[in-house]
Amino acid sequence: MMSSMGGSEKMATIFFCIVLFLATSVSSASLKVGFYKSSCPSAEMIVRKAVNKAVSKNPGLAAGLIRMHFHDCFVRGCDGSVLLDSTPGNPSEKESPVNNPSLRGFEVIDEAKAEIEARCPQIVSCADILAFAARDSAYKVGGINYAVPSGRRDGRVSLKDEPTLHLPPPFFNAKQLEENFARKGLSLDEMVTLSGAHSIGVSHCSSFSNRLYSFNATHPQDPSMDPEFARYLKTKCPPSSNTGSDPTVPLEFRTPNRLDSKYYKDLKNHRGLLTSDQTLFDSPSTKRMVKNNARYGANWGNKYAAAMVRMGAIDVLTGTKGEIRKHCRVVNYR
């Protein structure tokens, strides 16, 4: 839930508690809040300390850690496979163009894991550390806090080609996004809600430059984009033929380091950066959801928390499946 709530928002808080209960009871039956309460009681505190230290120095790492958790869960489930380094003859998910060079925050996970291992050897999974770090990032930059069911175990397989098969590209429309999230057991509203994470972080110009210079045969520039916004973006993203670099710009310009509902207000003003952002307002199936999230920011924060819990339960390994890695970048030797 959001860190502070007005009296008029109590009903939203009650609704969130009900949703969170359903999410954890239905989707996370094999996971448990407080899983490490006895075996490693300081685990979540250690992760939060590492996240707070890193994000205080570099606020952009909050977006990186939330995105890393998303990329982990959508590929082989939430099993920490995104954290594995490549091995000879086996390039890992890290090497996928979806993740390299844009995915960041691995050193934060490594630092938290090292301290946890010093206190509780081979008890806490890397997958759980990543889930905690995503939650703590949302709290640090958005005041959104929620209990994370844990008990995930780590996978032993990470393949370079898989992220592009499972993660939605920036040019997807609303229908394609709906189908992509549905394959992971997430609803249309959860898709729109989780897209709000794009209120923080950055995008490479190459992910949306077609909207500025080569939209279609009739319109070089996407007519759905606010013209003033497009002019500004062109100053930051020159035509690709003019430079070999690929600059980055904030996904949301007004509060780029604050996780909030201004992302949805930008969509209403036709200032969504990616096709996969603006389509949420342009599509009849999701337009009302965007309007509601823009209007009721605290309620969006509650829905975001519940959706993250749901996402964090995708295809998890529990019990005796998988392993508890000693180091998050490599599988255990057998």
PDB file of C-alpha atoms in Angstrom, residues 196 199 252 254-255 258-269 293-294 297 300:
ATOM      1  CA  GLY A 196       2.860   2.178 -14.790  1.00  0.00           C
ATOM      2  CA  SER A 199       6.905   6.264 -14.787  1.00  0.00           C
ATOM      3  CA  GLU A 252       8.298   9.858 -18.113  1.00  0.00           C
ATOM      4  CA  ARG A 254       7.846  15.222 -15.328  1.00  0.00           C
ATOM      5  CA  THR A 255       8.953  13.063 -12.380  1.00  0.00           C
ATOM      6  CA  ARG A 258       9.342   9.050  -8.850  1.00  0.00           C
ATOM      7  CA  LEU A 259       7.148   5.975  -9.215  1.00  0.00           C
ATOM      8  CA  ASP A 260       3.701   7.547  -9.513  1.00  0.00           C
ATOM      9  CA  SER A 261       0.602   7.782 -11.693  1.00  0.00           C
ATOM     10  CA  LYS A 262       1.800  10.735 -13.799  1.00  0.00           C
ATOM     11  CA  TYR A 263       2.669   8.164 -16.469  1.00  0.00           C
ATOM     12  CA  TYR A 264      -1.056   7.729 -17.116  1.00  0.00           C
ATOM     13  CA  LYS A 265      -1.612  11.486 -17.268  1.00  0.00           C
ATOM     14  CA  ASP A 266       1.082  11.660 -19.937  1.00  0.00           C
ATOM     15  CA  LEU A 267      -0.744   9.006 -21.958  1.00  0.00           C
ATOM     16  CA  LYS A 268      -3.914  11.119 -21.820  1.00  0.00           C
ATOM     17  CA  ASN A 269      -1.859  14.038 -23.182  1.00  0.00           C
ATOM     18  CA  ASN A 293      -5.231   5.250 -12.883  1.00  0.00           C
ATOM     19  CA  ALA A 294      -4.501   8.858 -13.825  1.00  0.00           C
ATOM     20  CA  GLY A 297      -3.131   7.651  -7.989  1.00  0.00           C
ATOM     21  CA  TRP A 300      -3.143   2.665  -8.692  1.00  0.00           C
TER      22      TRP A 300
END
